[in-house]
Amino acid sequence: MIDRYSRQILFPGIGKEGQERLGNSYTVIIGCGALGTIIATSLVRAGVGKVRIIDRDFIEYHNLQRQVLFDEDDIRNQLPKAVAAERHLKKVNSSVEIEGVVADVNYTNIEKLISGADLILDGLDNLETRFLINDASLKYKIPWIYGGAISSLGMTMNIIPGETPCLRCVWPKIPSLGTGLTCDTAGVISPAPFIIGSLEVTEAMKILVGAEEINRDLVYIDAWEGIFDHIKISPRLDCPACGGRYDFLKGQFEVECNMLCGQSAVQVMNPRVDEVSLEQLATRLEPLGKVTYNQFMLNFKVDNHEMVVFPDGRAIIRNTQDYSLARALYAKYIGT
Ligand SMILES: [Zn+2]
């Protein structure tokens, strides 16, 4: 085992003691897309003792451009991302305890899913779940590393409960519907998540081995322009989460789903949104599928899905009774 990690042990920041600490650590990765696959593969190769990988999605062809753990066989075998990741990584390092969990992380299950973790890493594609992680992290005093990437841009920040500002210190409110771009609407080139994922892994190693030189800024990159910036974040005195009020963990801002009576459709409601510009939404969705709209509603068809969006932010996802699919489609195309 020493031989496997010899090059990492030679690095003074890790050393023999650091390697042992990594081997005794338990990390939870939430979201296994481009960011998550880079993070998972690096942590398993580095010999982190236990790695749990949580994701709710299946693999699609448009994922392969940047989600390095997956291949065409996984799509043919219709594997969920968490399962495919677990299978591939067990072949990479059999000494690591790897657990793929297929789940939609929400306020009802997050406390159980992160229980006992030394560190949580963000591989998500939506802000809503990140605010939920933020609450859970502060409540249970588990550090987490925020990371997000879209287009050629990315951001990351370490959140150490009681020491650093938190995500709600950065964004007191979640940006409202229609302004939240996603990789499915704005596109993404692989270097953006690769760089951010790698920065998250570097900080994870530092936190797990107990290094003092942990980054306390928000790091912003633009891979296309070659920009790498540090932004100082101050703690907000009136931050509810830092003050011990966990709104997201109580489900107060959770996107709500209801089955529509007499038809195969799910209604999705976002309590944080009271108005959405259907015109702007149509402009964003037009390159991706068939869009029609008037002042009352917008109809969008993509792949085998159909959704209707209303100006109050409500949406009806047709031809499904699956809440987590409905929530995923809402997050993907409309934003959180
Ligand atoms: Zn805060």
mmCIF file with all atom_site columns, C-alpha atoms in Angstrom, residues 18 114 153 177 327:
data_model
loop_
_atom_site.group_PDB
_atom_site.id
_atom_site.type_symbol
_atom_site.label_atom_id
_atom_site.label_alt_id
_atom_site.label_comp_id
_atom_site.label_asym_id
_atom_site.label_entity_id
_atom_site.label_seq_id
_atom_site.pdbx_PDB_ins_code
_atom_site.Cartn_x
_atom_site.Cartn_y
_atom_site.Cartn_z
_atom_site.occupancy
_atom_site.B_iso_or_equiv
_atom_site.pdbx_formal_charge
_atom_site.auth_seq_id
_atom_site.auth_comp_id
_atom_site.auth_asym_id
_atom_site.auth_atom_id
_atom_site.pdbx_PDB_model_num
ATOM 1 C CA . GLY A 1 18  ? -0.935  12.640 6.084   1.00 0.00 ? 18  GLY A CA 1
ATOM 2 C CA . ILE A 1 114 ? -23.960 12.807 5.534   1.00 0.00 ? 114 ILE A CA 1
ATOM 3 C CA . LEU A 1 153 ? -16.427 29.502 -15.604 1.00 0.00 ? 153 LEU A CA 1
ATOM 4 C CA . LEU A 1 177 ? -35.784 31.670 -11.370 1.00 0.00 ? 177 LEU A CA 1
ATOM 5 C CA . ARG A 1 327 ? -37.751 18.012 -9.784  1.00 0.00 ? 327 ARG A CA 1
#
